[in-house]
Short mmCIF file of C-alpha atoms in Angstrom, two decimals:
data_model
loop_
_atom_site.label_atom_id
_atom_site.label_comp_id
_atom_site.label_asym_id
_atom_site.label_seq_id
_atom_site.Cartn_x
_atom_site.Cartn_y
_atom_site.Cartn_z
CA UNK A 193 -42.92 -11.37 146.90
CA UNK A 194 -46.52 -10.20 147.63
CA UNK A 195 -45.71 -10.48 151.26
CA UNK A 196 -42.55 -8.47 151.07
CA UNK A 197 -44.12 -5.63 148.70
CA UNK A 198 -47.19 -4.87 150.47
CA UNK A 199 -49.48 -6.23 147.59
CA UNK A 200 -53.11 -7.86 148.98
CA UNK A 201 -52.66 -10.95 146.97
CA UNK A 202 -57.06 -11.37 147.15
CA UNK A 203 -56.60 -8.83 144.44
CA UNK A 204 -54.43 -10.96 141.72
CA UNK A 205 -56.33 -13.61 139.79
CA UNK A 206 -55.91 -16.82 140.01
CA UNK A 207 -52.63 -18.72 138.25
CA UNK A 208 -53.50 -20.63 135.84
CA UNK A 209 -51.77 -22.31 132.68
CA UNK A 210 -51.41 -20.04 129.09
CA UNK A 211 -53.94 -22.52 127.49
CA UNK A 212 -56.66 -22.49 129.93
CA UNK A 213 -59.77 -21.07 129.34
CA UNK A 214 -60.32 -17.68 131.80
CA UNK A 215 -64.22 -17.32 130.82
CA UNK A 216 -66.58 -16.71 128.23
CA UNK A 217 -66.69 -13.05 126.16
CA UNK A 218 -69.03 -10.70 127.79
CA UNK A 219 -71.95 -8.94 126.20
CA UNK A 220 -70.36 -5.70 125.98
CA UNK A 221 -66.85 -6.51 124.85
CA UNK A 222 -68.45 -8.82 122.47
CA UNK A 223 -70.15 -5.68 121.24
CA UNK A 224 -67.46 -3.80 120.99
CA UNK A 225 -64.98 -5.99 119.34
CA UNK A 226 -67.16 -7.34 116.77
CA UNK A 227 -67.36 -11.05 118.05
CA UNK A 228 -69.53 -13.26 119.67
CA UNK A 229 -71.02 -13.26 122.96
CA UNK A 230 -69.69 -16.59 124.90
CA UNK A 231 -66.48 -16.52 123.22
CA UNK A 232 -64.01 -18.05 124.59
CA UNK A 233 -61.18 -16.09 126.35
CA UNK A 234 -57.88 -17.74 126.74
CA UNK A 235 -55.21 -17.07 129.50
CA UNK A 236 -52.35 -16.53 126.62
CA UNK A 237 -48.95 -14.82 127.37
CA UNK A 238 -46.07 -12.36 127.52
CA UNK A 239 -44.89 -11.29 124.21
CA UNK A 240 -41.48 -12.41 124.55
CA UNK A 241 -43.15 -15.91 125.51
CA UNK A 242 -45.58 -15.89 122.58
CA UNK A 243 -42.82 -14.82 120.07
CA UNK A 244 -40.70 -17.76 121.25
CA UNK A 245 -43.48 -19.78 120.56
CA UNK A 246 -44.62 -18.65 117.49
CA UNK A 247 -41.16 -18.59 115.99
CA UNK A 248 -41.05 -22.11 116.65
CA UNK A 249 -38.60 -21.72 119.58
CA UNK A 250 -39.81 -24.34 121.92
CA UNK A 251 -36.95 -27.04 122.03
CA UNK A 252 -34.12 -25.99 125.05
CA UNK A 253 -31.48 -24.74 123.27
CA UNK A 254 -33.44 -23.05 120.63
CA UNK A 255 -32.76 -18.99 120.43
CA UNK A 256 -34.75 -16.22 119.34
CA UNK A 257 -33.25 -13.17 118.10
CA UNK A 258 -36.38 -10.50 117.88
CA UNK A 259 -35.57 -7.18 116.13
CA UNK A 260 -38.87 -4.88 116.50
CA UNK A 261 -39.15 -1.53 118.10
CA UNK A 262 -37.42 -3.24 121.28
CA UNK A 263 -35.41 -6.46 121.24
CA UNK A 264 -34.00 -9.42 122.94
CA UNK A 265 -32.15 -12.83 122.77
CA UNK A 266 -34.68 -15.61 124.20
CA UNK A 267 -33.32 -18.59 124.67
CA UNK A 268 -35.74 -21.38 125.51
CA UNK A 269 -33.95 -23.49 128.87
CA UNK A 270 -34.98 -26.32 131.22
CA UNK A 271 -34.53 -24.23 134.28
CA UNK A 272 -34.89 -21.48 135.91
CA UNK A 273 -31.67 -19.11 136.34
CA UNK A 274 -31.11 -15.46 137.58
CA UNK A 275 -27.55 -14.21 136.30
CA UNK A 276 -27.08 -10.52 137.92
CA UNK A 277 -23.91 -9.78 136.56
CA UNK A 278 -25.22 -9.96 133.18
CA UNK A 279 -28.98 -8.87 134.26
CA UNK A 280 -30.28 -11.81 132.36
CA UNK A 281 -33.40 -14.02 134.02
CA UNK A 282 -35.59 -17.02 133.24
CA UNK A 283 -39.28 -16.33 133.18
CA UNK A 284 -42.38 -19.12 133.42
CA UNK A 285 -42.90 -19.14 129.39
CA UNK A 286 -46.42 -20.27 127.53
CA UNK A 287 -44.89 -24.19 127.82
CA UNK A 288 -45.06 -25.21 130.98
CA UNK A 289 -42.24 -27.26 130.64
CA UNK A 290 -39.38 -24.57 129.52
CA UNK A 291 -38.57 -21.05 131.11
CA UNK A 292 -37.60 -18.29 128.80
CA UNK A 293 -33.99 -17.42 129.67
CA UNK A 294 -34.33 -13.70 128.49
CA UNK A 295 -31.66 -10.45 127.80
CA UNK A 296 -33.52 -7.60 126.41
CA UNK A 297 -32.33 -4.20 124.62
CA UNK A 298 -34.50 -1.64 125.17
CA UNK A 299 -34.44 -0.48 121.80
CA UNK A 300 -33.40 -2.40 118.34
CA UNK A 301 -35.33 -1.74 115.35
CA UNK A 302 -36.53 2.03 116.61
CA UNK A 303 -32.56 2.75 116.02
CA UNK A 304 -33.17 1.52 112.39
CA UNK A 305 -36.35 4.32 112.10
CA UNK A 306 -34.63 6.62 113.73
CA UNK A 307 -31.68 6.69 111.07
CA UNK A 308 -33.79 6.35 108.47
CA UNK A 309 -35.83 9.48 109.19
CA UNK A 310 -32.93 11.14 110.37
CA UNK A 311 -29.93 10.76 108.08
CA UNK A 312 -29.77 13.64 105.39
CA UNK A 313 -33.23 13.91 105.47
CA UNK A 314 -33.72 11.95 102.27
CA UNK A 315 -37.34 10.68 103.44
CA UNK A 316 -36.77 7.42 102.16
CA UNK A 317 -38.08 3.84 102.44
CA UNK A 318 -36.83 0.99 104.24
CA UNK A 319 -35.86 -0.43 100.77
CA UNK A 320 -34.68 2.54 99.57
CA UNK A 321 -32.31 2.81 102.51
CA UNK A 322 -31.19 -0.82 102.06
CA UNK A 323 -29.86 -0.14 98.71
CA UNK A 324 -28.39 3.10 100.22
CA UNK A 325 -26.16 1.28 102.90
CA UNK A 326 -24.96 -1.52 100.39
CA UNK A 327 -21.98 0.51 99.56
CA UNK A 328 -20.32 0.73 103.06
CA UNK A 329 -18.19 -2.26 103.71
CA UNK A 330 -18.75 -4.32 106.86
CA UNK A 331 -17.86 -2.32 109.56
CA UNK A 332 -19.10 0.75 108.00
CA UNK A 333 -15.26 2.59 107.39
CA UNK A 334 -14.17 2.13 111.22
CA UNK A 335 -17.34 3.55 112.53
CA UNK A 336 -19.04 2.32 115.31
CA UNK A 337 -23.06 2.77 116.95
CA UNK A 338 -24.15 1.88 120.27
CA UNK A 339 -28.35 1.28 119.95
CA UNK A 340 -28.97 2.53 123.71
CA UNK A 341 -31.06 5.51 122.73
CA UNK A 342 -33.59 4.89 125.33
CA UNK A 343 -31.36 3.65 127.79
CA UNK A 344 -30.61 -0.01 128.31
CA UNK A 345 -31.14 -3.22 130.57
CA UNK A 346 -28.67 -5.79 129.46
CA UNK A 347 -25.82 -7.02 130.55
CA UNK A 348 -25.91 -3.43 131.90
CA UNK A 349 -28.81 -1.36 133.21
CA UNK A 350 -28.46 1.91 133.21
CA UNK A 351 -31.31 4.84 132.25
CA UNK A 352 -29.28 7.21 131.46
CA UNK A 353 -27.00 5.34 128.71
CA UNK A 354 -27.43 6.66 125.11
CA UNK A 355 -26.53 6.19 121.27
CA UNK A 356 -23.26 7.15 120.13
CA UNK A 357 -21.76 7.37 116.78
CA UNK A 358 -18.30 6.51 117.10
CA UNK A 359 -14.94 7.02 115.29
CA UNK A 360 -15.81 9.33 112.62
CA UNK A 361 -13.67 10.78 110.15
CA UNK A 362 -13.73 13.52 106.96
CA UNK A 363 -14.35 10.70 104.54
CA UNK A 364 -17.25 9.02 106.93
CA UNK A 365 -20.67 9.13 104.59
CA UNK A 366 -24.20 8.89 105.62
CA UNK A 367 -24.36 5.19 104.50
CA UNK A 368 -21.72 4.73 106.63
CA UNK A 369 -23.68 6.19 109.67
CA UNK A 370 -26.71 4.41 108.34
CA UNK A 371 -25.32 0.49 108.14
CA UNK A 372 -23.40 1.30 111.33
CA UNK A 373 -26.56 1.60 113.18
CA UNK A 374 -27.56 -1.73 111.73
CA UNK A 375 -24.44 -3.35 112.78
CA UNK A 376 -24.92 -1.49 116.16
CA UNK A 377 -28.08 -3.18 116.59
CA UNK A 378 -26.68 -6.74 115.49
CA UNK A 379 -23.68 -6.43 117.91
CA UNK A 380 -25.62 -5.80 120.92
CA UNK A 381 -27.17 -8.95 120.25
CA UNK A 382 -23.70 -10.87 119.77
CA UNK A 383 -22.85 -9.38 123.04
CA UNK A 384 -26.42 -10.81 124.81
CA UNK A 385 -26.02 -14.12 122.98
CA UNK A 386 -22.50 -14.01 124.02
CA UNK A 387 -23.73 -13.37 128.03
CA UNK A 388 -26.42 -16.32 127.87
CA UNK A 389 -24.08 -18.91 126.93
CA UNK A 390 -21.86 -18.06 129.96
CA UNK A 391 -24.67 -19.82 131.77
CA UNK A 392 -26.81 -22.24 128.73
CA UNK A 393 -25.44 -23.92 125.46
CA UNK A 394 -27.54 -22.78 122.90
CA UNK A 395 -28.31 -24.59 119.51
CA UNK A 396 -26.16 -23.51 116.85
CA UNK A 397 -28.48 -22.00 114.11
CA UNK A 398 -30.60 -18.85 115.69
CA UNK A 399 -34.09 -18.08 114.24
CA UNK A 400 -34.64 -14.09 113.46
CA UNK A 401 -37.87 -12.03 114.05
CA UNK A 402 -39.87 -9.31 114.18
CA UNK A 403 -39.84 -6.07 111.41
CA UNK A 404 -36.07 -5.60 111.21
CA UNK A 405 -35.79 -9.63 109.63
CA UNK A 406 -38.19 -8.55 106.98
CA UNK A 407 -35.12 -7.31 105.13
CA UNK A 408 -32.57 -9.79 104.21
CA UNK A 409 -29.60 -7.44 103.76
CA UNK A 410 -29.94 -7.09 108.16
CA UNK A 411 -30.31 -10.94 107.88
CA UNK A 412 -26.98 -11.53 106.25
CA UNK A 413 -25.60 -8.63 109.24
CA UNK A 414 -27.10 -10.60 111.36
CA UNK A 415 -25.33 -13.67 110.68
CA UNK A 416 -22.22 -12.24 109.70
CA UNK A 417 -21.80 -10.27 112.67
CA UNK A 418 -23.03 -14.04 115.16
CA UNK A 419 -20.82 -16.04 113.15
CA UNK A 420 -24.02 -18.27 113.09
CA UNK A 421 -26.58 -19.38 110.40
CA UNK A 422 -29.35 -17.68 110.51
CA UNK A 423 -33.14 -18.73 110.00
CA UNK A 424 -36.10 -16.30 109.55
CA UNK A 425 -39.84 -17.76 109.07
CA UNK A 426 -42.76 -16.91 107.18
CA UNK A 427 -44.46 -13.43 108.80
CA UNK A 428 -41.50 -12.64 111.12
CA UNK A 429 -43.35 -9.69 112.31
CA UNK A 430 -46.48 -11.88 113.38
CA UNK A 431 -44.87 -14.17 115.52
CA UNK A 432 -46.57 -12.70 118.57
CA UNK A 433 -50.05 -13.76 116.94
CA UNK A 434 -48.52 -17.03 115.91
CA UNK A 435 -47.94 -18.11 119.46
CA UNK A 436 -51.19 -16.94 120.74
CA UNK A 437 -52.66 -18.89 117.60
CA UNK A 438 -50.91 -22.13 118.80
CA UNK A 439 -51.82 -22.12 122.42
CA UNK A 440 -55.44 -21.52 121.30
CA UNK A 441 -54.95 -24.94 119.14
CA UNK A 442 -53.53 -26.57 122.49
CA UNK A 443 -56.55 -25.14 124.12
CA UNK A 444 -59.42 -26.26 121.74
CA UNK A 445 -57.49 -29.71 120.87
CA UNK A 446 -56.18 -29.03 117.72
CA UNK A 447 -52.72 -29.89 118.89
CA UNK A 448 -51.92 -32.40 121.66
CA UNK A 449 -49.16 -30.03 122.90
CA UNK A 450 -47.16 -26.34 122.24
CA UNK A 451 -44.49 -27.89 120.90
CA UNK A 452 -46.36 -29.23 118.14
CA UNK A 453 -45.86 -25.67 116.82
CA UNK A 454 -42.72 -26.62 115.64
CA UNK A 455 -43.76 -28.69 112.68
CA UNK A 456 -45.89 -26.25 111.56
CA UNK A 457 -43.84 -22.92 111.43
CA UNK A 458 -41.77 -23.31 108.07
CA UNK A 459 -38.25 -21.85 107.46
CA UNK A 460 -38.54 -19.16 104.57
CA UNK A 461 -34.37 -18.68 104.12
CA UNK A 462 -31.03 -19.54 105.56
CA UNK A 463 -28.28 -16.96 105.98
CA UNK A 464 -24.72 -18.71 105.93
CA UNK A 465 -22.24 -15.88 107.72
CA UNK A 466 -19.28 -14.49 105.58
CA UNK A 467 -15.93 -15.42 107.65
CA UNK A 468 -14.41 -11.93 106.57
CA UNK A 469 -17.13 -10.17 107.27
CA UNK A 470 -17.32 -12.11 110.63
CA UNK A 471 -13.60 -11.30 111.40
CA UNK A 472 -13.97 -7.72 110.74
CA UNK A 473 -17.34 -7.69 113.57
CA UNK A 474 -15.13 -9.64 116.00
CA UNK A 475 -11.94 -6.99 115.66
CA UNK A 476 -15.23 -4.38 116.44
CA UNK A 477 -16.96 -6.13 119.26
CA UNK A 478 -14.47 -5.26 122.23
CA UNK A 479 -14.78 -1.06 121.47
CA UNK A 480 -18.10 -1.55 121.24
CA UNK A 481 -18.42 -2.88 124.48
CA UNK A 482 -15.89 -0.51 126.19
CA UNK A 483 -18.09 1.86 124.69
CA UNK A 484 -20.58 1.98 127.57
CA UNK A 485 -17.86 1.41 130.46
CA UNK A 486 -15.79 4.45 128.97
CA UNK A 487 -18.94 6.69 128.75
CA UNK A 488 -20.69 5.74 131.89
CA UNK A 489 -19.59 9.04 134.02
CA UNK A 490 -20.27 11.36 130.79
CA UNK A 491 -23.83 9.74 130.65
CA UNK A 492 -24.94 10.16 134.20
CA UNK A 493 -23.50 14.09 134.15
CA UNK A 494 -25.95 14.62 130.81
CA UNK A 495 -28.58 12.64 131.71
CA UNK A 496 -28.80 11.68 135.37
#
């Protein structure tokens, strides 16, 4: 790849494994961080590799479903895989024995923000908005939200694609708009989960992270709208620092190997999907996907 791109591969470090020790803190950046001198510096990872790991996804099979300002399905696999119909790939992951098989959405819980700073201007909180949405029925009175506001990458890549609100009527109310974005966000993961299993059988109960699985009413979505159970963990929104905490414990011999990690992170709830609710996400899944194909021309001519 070097070879082919021009790139003077004297001026990449050295590869080395995610638990390895790089070197030793300098006196400056010791200084300036408020640590020792001599401490030790770790190789570490990707985020979507740490997450995995610090979720406790390290078994092949096991999915992570992260909802933070981005998102992706990350399913942890034996092998690695390039799918470019569906623009998914398997990347070296913190273990070196498992790839991360990953299908990102450029943005997830920024569509939640967005809608809640947006929507009437009520200037309300998270919670506040929670209780708000509770009175729309699942699939929010027939309307529909596509979360590619800043573009997207999977299965589709395309720049200029965009958020739509879909299929409103007179009667449509702003907790309609507001749990439709939710759902939005849920379904595009469906549809990624849906894409990686054309290639690898996942296991059947997902684990949820990052901010958006703080709230258990976008839990339940989320497991309604899978059809799966759903499992969130202690911190979801530090899973990053989890998995950089583990492969430090790999590194200094506190565990024997990453995997380990998997006895220690400890289930805080289960979410059991509702089979109406479920049927009612499945009769909404195919417009949402046509939703992209059938706007793809009007896209480019706005945004290209």
């Amino acid at each position: 790849l070097c070879k082919m791109l021009g790139i003077n591969m004297e001026h990449l470090p050295e590869i080395c494994d995610s638990t390895d020790e790089v070197g030793k803190l300098l006196p400056k950046a010791a200084e300036e961080l408020g640590l020792a001198q001599g401490t030790s510096v770790i190789s570490g990872g990707s985020d979507v590799s740490l997450c995995s790991v610090g979720a406790g996804c390290v078994e092949v099979g096991d999915v992570l479903v992260y909802s933070g300002t981005s998102g992706w399905v990350a399913t942890t696999v034996d092998k690695l895989h390039l799918d470019l119909n569906n623009l998914i790939g398997a990347l070296v992951g913190a273990d070196p024995e498992t790839y991360n098989y990953i299908a990102e959405v450029e943005t997830s819980g920024k569509c939640i923000e967005w809608v809640k700073d947006r929507i009437d201007q009520m200037e309300m909180t998270y919670d506040q908005m929670i209780d708000y949405v509770r009175e729309s029925p699942a699939g929010s009175n027939g309307v529909i939200f596509s979360p590619w506001m800043h573009g997207n990458r999977c299965p589709f890549d395309d720049a200029n694609s965009r958020g739509v609100f879909f299929n409103l009527d007179i009667t449509t109310k702003g907790s309609d708009l507001m749990k439709a974005v939710i759902e939005g966000v849920c379904m595009h993961m469906l549809w990624l989960l849906e894409a990686t299993e054309k290639t690898f059988k996942t296991n059947p109960v997902i684990r949820f992270s990052g901010g958006s699985a703080i709230a258990p009413f976008i839990c339940q979505v989320m497991a309604d709208v899978l059809g799966r159970d759903v499992e969130t963990i202690e911190n979801p929104r530090q899973v990053g620092a989890m998995g950089a905490a583990a492969l430090m414990a790999v590194s200094f011999g506190m565990l024997e190997d990453i995997k380990e990690i998997k006895k220690i992170i400890k289930v805080s709830a289960t979410y059991k999907p509702n089979a109406e609710n479920h049927a009612v996400y499945q009769k909404i899944l195919p417009v949402f996907k046509e939703l992209y194909k059938n706007n793809k021309k009007s896209f480019a001519a706005l945004n290209g």
